Short mmCIF file of C-alpha atoms and ligand atoms in Angstrom, two decimals:
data_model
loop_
_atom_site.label_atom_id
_atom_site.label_comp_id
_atom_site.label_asym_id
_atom_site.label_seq_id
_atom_site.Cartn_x
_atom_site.Cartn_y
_atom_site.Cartn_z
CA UNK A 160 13.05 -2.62 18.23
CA UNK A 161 12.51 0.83 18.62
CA UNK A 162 10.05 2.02 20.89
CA UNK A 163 8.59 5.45 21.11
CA UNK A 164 5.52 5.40 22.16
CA UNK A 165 5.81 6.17 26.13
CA UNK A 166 3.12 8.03 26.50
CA UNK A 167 0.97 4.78 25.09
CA UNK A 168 2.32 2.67 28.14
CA UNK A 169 6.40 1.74 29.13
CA UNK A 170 8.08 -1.35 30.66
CA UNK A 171 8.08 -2.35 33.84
CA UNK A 172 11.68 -2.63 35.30
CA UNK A 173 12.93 -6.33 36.38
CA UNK A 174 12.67 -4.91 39.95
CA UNK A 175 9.09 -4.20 39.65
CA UNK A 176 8.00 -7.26 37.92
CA UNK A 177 10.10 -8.76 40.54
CA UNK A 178 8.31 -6.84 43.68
CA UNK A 179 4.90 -8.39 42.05
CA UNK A 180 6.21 -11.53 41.96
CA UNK A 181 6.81 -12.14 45.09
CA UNK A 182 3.72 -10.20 46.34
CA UNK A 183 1.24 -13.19 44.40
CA UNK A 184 3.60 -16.19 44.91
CA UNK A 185 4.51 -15.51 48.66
CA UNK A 186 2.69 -12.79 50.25
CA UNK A 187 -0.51 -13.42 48.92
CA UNK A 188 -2.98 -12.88 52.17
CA UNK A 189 -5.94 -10.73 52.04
CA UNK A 190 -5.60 -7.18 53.70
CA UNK A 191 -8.87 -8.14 55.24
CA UNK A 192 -8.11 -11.20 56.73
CA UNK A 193 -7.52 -11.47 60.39
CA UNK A 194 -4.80 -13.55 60.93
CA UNK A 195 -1.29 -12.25 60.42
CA UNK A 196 -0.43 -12.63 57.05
CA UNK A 197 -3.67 -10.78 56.15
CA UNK A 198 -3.29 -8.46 59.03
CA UNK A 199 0.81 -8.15 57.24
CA UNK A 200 -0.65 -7.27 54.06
CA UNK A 201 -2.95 -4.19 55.39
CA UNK A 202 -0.14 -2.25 56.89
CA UNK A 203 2.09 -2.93 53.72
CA UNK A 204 -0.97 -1.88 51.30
CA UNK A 205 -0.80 1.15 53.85
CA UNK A 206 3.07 1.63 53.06
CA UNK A 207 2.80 1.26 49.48
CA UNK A 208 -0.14 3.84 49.91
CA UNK A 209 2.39 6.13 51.69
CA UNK A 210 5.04 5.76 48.99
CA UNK A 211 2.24 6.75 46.35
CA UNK A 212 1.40 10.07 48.37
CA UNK A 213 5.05 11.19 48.86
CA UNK A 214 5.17 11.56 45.13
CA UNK A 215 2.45 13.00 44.75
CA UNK A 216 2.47 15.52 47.70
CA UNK A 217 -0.57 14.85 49.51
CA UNK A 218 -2.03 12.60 52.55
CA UNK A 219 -1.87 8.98 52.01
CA UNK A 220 -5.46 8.72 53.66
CA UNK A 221 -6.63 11.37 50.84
CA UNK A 222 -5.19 8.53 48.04
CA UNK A 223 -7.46 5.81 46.59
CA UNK A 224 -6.40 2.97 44.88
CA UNK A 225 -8.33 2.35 41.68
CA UNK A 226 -7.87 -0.05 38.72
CA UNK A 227 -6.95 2.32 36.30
CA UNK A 228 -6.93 6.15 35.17
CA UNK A 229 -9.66 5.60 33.02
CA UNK A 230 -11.86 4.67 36.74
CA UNK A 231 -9.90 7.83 38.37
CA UNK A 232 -11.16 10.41 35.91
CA UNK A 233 -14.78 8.17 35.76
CA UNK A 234 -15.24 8.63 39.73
CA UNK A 235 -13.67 11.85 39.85
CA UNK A 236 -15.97 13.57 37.86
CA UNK A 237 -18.96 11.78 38.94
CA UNK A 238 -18.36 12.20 42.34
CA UNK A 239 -18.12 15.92 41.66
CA UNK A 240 -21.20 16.10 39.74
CA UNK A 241 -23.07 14.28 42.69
CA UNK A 242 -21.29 16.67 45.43
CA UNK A 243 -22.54 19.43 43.96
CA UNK A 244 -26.09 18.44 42.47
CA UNK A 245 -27.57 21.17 43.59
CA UNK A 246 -25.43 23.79 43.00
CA UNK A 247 -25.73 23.26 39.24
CA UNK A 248 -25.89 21.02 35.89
CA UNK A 249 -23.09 22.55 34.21
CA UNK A 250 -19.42 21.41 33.48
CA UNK A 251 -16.56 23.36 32.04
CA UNK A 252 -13.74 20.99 30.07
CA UNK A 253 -11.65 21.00 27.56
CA UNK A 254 -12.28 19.77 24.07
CA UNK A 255 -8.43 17.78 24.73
CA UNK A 256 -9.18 15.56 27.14
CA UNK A 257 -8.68 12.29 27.52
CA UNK A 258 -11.46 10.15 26.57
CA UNK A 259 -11.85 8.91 29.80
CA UNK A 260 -12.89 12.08 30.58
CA UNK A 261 -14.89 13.09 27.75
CA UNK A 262 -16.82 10.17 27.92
CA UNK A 263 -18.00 10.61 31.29
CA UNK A 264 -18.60 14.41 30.22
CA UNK A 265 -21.09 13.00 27.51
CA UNK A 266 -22.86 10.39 29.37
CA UNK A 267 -23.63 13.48 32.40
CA UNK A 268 -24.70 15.36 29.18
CA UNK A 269 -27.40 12.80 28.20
CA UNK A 270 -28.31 12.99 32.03
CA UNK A 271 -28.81 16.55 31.90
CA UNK A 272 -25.75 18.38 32.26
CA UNK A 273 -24.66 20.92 29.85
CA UNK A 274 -20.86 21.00 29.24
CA UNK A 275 -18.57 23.33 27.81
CA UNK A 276 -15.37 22.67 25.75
CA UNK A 277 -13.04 24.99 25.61
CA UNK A 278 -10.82 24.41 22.45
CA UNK A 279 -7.32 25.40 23.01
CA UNK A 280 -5.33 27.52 19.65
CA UNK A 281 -3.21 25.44 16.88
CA UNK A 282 -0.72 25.03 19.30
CA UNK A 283 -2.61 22.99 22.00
CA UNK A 284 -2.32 25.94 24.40
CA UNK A 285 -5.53 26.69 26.86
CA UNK A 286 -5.21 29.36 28.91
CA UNK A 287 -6.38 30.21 32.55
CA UNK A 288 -8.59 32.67 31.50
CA UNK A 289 -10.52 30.54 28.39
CA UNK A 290 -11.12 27.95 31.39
CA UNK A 291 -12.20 30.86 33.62
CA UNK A 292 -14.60 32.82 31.15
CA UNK A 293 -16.64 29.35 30.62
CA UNK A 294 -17.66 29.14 34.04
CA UNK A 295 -20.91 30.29 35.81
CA UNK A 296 -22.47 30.25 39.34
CA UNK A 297 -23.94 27.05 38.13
CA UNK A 298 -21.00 24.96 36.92
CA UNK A 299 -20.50 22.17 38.85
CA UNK A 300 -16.94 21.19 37.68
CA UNK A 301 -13.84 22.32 35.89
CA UNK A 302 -11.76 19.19 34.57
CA UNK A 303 -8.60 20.30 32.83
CA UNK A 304 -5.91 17.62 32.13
CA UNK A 305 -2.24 18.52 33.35
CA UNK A 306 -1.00 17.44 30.19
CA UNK A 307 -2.11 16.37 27.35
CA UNK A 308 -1.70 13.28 25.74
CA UNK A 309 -1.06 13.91 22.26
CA UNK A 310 0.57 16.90 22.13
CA UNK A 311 2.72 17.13 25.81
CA UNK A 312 0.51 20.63 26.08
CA UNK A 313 1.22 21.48 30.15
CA UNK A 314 -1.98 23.67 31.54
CA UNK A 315 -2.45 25.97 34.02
CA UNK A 316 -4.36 24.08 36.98
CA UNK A 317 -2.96 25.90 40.08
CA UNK A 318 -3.82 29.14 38.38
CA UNK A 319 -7.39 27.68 37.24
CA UNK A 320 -7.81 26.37 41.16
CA UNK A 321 -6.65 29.90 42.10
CA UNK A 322 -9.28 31.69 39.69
CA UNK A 323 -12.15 29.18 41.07
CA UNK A 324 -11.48 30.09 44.60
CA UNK A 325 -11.77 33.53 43.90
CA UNK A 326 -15.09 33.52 41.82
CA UNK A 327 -16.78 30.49 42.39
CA UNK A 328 -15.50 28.42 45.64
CA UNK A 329 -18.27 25.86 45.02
CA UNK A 330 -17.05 24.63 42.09
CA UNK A 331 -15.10 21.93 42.32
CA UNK A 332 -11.25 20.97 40.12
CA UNK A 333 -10.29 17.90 38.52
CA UNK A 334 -7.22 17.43 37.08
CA UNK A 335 -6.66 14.32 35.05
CA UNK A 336 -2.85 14.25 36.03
CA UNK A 337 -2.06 10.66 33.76
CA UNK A 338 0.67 12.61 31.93
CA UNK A 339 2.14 14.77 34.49
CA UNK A 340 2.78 12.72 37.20
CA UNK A 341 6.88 12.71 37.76
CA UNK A 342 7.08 14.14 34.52
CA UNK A 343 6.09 17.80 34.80
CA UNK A 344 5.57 19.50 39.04
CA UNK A 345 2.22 17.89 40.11
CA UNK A 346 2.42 18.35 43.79
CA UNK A 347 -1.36 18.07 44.80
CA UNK A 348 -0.69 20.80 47.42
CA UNK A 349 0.48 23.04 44.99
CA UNK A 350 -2.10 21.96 41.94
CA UNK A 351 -4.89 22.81 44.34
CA UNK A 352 -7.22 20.50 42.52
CA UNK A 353 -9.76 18.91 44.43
CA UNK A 354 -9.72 15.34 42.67
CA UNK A 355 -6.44 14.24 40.75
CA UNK A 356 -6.43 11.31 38.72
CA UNK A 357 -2.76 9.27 38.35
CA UNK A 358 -2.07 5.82 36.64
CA UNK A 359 0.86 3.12 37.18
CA UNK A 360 1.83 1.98 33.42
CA UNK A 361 3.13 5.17 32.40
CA UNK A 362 5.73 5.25 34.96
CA UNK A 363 6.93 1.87 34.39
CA UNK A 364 4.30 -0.05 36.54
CA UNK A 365 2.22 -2.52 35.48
CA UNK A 366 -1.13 -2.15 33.46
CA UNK A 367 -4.37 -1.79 35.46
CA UNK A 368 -3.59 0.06 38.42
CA UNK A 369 -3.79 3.86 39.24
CA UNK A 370 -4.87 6.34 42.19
CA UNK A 371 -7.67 9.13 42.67
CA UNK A 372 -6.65 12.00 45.47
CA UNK A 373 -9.99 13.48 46.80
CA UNK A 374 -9.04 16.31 48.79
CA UNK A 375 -11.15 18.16 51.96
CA UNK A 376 -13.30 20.14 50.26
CA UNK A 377 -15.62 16.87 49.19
CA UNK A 378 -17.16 16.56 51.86
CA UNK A 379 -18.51 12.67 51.78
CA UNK A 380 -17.38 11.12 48.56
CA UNK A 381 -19.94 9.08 45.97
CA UNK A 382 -18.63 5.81 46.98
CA UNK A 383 -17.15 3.93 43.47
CA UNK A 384 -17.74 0.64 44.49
CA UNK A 385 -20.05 -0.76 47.54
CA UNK A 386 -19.13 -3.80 49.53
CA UNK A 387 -17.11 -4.85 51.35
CA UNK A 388 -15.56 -0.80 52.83
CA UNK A 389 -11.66 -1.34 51.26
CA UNK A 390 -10.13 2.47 50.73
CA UNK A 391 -11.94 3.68 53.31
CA UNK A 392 -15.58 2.46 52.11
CA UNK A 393 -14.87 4.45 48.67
CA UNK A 394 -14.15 1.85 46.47
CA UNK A 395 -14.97 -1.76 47.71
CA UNK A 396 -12.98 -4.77 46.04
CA UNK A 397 -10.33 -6.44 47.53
CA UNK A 398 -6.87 -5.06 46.74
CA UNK A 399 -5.06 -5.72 43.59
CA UNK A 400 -1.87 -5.76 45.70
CA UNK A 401 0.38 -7.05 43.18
CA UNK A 402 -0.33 -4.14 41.01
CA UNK A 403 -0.55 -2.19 44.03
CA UNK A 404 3.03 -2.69 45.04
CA UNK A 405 4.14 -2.51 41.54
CA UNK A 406 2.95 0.76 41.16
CA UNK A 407 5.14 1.61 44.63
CA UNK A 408 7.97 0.31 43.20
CA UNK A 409 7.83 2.07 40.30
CA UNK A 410 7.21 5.53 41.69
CA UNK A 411 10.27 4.65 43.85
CA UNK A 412 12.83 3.45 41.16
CA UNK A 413 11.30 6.60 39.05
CA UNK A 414 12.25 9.10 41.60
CA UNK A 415 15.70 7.85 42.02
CA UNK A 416 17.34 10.74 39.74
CA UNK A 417 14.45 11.79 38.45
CA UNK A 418 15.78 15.78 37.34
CA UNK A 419 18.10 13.80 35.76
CA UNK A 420 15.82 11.32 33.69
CA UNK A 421 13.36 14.72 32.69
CA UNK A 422 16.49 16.48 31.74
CA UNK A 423 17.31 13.35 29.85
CA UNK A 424 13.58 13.18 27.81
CA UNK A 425 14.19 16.64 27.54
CA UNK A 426 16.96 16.72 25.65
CA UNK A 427 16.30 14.03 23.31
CA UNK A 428 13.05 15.92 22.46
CA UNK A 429 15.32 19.01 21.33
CA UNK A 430 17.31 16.66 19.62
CA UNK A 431 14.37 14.86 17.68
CA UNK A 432 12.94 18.56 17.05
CA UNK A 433 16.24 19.25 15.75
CA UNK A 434 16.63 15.59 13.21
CA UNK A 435 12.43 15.45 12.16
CA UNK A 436 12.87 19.21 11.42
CA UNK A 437 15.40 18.55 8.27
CA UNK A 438 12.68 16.06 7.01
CA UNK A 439 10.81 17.90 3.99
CA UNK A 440 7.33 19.07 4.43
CA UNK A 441 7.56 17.84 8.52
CA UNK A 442 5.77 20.39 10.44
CA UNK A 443 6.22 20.33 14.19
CA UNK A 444 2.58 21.00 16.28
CA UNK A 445 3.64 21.32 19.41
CA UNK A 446 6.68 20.54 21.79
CA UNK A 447 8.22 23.80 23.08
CA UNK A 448 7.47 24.64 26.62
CA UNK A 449 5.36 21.48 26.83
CA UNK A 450 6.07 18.20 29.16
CA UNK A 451 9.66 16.64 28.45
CA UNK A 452 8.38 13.01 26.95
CA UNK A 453 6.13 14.19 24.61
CA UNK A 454 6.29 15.60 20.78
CA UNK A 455 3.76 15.52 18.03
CA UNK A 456 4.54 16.26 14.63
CA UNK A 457 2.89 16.08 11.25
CA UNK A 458 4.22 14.59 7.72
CA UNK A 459 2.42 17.32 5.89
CA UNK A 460 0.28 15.46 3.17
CA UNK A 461 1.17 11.70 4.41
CA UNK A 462 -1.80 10.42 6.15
CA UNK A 463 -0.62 9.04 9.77
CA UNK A 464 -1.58 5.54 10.03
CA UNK A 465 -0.10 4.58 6.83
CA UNK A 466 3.21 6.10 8.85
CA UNK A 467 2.63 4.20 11.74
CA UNK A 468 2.20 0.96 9.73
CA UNK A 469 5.39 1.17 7.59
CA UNK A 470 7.09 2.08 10.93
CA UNK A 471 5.65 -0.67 12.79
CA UNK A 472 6.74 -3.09 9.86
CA UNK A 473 10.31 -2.26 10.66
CA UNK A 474 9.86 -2.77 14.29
CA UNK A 475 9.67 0.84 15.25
CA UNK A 476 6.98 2.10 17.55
CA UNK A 477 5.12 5.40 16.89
CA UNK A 478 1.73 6.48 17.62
CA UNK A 479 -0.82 8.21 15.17
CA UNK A 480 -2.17 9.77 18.44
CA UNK A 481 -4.06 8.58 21.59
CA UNK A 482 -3.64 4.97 21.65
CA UNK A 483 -7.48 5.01 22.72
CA UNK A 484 -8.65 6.28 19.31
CA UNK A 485 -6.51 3.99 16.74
CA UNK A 486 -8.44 3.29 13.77
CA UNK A 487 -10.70 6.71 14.45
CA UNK A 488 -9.34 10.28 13.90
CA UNK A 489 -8.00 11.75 16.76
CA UNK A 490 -10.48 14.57 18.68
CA UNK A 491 -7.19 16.43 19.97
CA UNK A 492 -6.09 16.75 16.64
CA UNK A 493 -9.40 18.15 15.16
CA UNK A 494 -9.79 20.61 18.06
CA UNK A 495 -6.44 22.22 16.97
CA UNK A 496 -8.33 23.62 13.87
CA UNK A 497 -5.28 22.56 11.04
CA UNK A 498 -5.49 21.77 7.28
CA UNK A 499 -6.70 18.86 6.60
CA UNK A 500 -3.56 17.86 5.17
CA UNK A 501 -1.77 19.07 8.37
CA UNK A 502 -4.03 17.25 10.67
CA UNK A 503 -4.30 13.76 8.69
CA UNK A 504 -0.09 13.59 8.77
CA UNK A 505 0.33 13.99 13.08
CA UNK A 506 1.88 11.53 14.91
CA UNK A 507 3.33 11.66 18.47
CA UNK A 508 7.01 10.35 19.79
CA UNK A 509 7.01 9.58 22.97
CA UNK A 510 10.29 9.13 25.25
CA UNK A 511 11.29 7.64 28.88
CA UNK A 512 14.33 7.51 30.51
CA UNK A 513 15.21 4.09 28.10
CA UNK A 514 15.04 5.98 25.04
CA UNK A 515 18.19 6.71 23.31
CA UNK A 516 19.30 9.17 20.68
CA UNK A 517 20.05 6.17 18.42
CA UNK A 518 16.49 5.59 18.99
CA UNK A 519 15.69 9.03 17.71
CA UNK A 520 18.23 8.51 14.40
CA UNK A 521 16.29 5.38 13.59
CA UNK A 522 13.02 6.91 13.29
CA UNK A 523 13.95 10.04 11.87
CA UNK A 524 15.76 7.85 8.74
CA UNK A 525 12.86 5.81 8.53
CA UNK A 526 10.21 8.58 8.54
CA UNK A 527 12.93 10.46 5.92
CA UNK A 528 12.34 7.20 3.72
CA UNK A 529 8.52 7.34 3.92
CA UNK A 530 8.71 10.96 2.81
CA UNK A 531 10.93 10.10 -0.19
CA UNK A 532 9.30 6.92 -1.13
CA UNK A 533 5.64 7.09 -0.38
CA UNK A 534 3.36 9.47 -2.42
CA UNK A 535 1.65 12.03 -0.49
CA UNK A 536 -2.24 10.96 -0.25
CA UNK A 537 -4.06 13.73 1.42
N1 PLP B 1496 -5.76 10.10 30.92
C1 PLP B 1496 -4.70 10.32 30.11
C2 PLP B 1496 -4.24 11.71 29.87
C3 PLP B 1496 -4.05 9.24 29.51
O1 PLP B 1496 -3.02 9.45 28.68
C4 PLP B 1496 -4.54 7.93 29.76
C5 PLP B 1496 -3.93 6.77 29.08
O2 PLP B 1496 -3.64 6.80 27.90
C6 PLP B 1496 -5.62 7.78 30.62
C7 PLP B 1496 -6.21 8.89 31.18
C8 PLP B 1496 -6.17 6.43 30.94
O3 PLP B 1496 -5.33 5.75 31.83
P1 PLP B 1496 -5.44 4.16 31.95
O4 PLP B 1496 -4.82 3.60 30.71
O5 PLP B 1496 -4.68 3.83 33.20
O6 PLP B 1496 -6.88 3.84 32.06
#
């Protein structure tokens, strides 16, 4: 098998699996029991919390567990619309997010909100100033991803959270920080985003378990979840603590050597720039400058998911795009403004620190076969 598709999700390590393990067969109390295997469990939720906040560079008691980064970017921007309810119904995005985010972006709009998306050039890119021009006294939020999902596109959020402060301190940032985190910086210090938004499975945790940071500046949070008061009477639920300390150990194991594993990804990204780019009528849509694990590409004239189907029939693992849209075309893609015949042939290769350059020959022949022995359809 080949598998390329990192940003989609990645394996979790023996040692994680083995850390969860252990965590439902043996340690199972409930961090709100009172007796001392409950009473165990609350200080080591608190540790794992602690390990989480390291990596990310912020306060452990400013980091919420939630179930996923789809429920991060769902409370994050709620919560932000409710904070500041009366300061305005207006929210400045991107037209490449995530559709966690966008989602939650439409349903405000049938609320009431108006929102802005700002559509970045061919490239992907969105600059500082785009994000900055959109805004007015009355704009709520600003959520701009730290990288984007499809095309690896890095963007400017500590220069963004600069900008705000200067014109509009009200308004608050969200970063949807999925794709950055240990990939590309994302200290929240130095982000200055007021909510960021990370998720285990892309680090090599398990599935169904990521973290919000709210910073100082909301002042009372929207609870997510009311109940019984877990993280801090934000979002009520027991703990997931298997995932929970999955998601520890995999921040851990990820940061042992991590320049090394980024220069790794890196590297193999040049080199799969350097093997696609001798393939006929392939097109490359964005990589350069962008985060180290991500590269999206088009076959010029073959439509994607007839790629990703031959590919996946010889056990090799591409995406046509966001996971989250297969079987619909991708938004990212049509808010890059290509041909038609551009657009219809992206797909995205995505790379961890498992991926070899072996890994990279065997797609590059295969997609080099699928040029010469499909006909072009679009
Ligand atoms: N945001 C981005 C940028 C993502 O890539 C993803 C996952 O694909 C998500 C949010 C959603 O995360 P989760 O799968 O943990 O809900």
């Amino acid at each position: 098998m080949i598998y390329l598709d990192y940003a989609a999700t990645t394996p979790v390590p023996r040692e994680v699996a083995d850390t969860m393990y252990q965590v439902l067969t043996e340690r199972f109390g409930n961090p709100s029991s009172q007796y001392r295997i409950g009473l165990e469990m609350k200080k080591q939720v608190e540790q794992w919390r602690k390990t989480v906040a390291e990596a990310l560079d912020c306060p452990p008691e400013r980091l919420y567990f939630t179930a996923c980064g789809t429920e991060g970017d769902n409370w994050a921007i709620t919560a932000a619309a409710w904070q500041n309810r009366r300061l305005g119904r207006h929210i400045v995005t991107t037209a490449v997010e995530h559709s966690a985010v966008i989602e939650t972006c439409r349903w405000l709009d049938r609320q009431g909100y108006e929102v802005t998306y700002v559509k970045p050039d061919s490239r992907g890119t969105i600059t500082a100033q785009q994000i900055l021009e959109a805004v007015r006294p009355d704009t709520a939020l600003v959520s701009v991803m730290l990288v984007n999902n499809e095309l690896g596109a890095i963007y400017p959020i500590s220069e963004i959270a600069r900008g705000l402060a200067a014109r509009n301190p009200q308004t608050l940032l969200h970063t949807d920080a999925v794709q950055g985190f240990l990939k590309v910086p994302c200290s929240a210090k130095a982000l200055g985003a007021d909510f960021i938004t990370i998720s285990g499975h892309k680090i090599g945790g398990p599935k169904g378990v990521g973290a919000l940071y709210i910073g100082p500046r909301v002042k009372n949070p929207k609870p997510l979840l009311a109940g019984g008061g877990q993280e801090g009477g934000l979002r009520s639920g027991t703990e997931a603590t298997a995932q929970i300390a999955g998601f520890a150990k995999a921040v851990e194991l990820r940061q042992e050597n991590l320049p090394d594993k980024l220069r790794h990804m890196a590297e193999l990204k040049d080199y799969a720039v350097e093997r696609l780019s001798a393939i006929p009528d392939l097109q490359i849509i964005s990589g350069e400058g962008g985060a180290p694990h991500i590269l999206s590409v088009s076959l010029v004239g073959w439509p994607s998911q007839n790629i990703v189907n031959d590919l996946s029939q010889q056990d090799i693992f591409i995406s046509a795009g966001s996971a989250c849209h297969q079987g619909r075309p991708s938004h990212v893609v049509a808010a890059l403004g290509l041909p038609k015949r551009v657009a219809g042939g992206v797909i995205r290769l995505s790379f961890g620190p498992e991926t070899t350059k072996d890994d990279i020959d065997g797609c590059a022949a295969a997609l080099q076969t699928h040029h010469d022995t499909r006909m072009p359809m679009l």
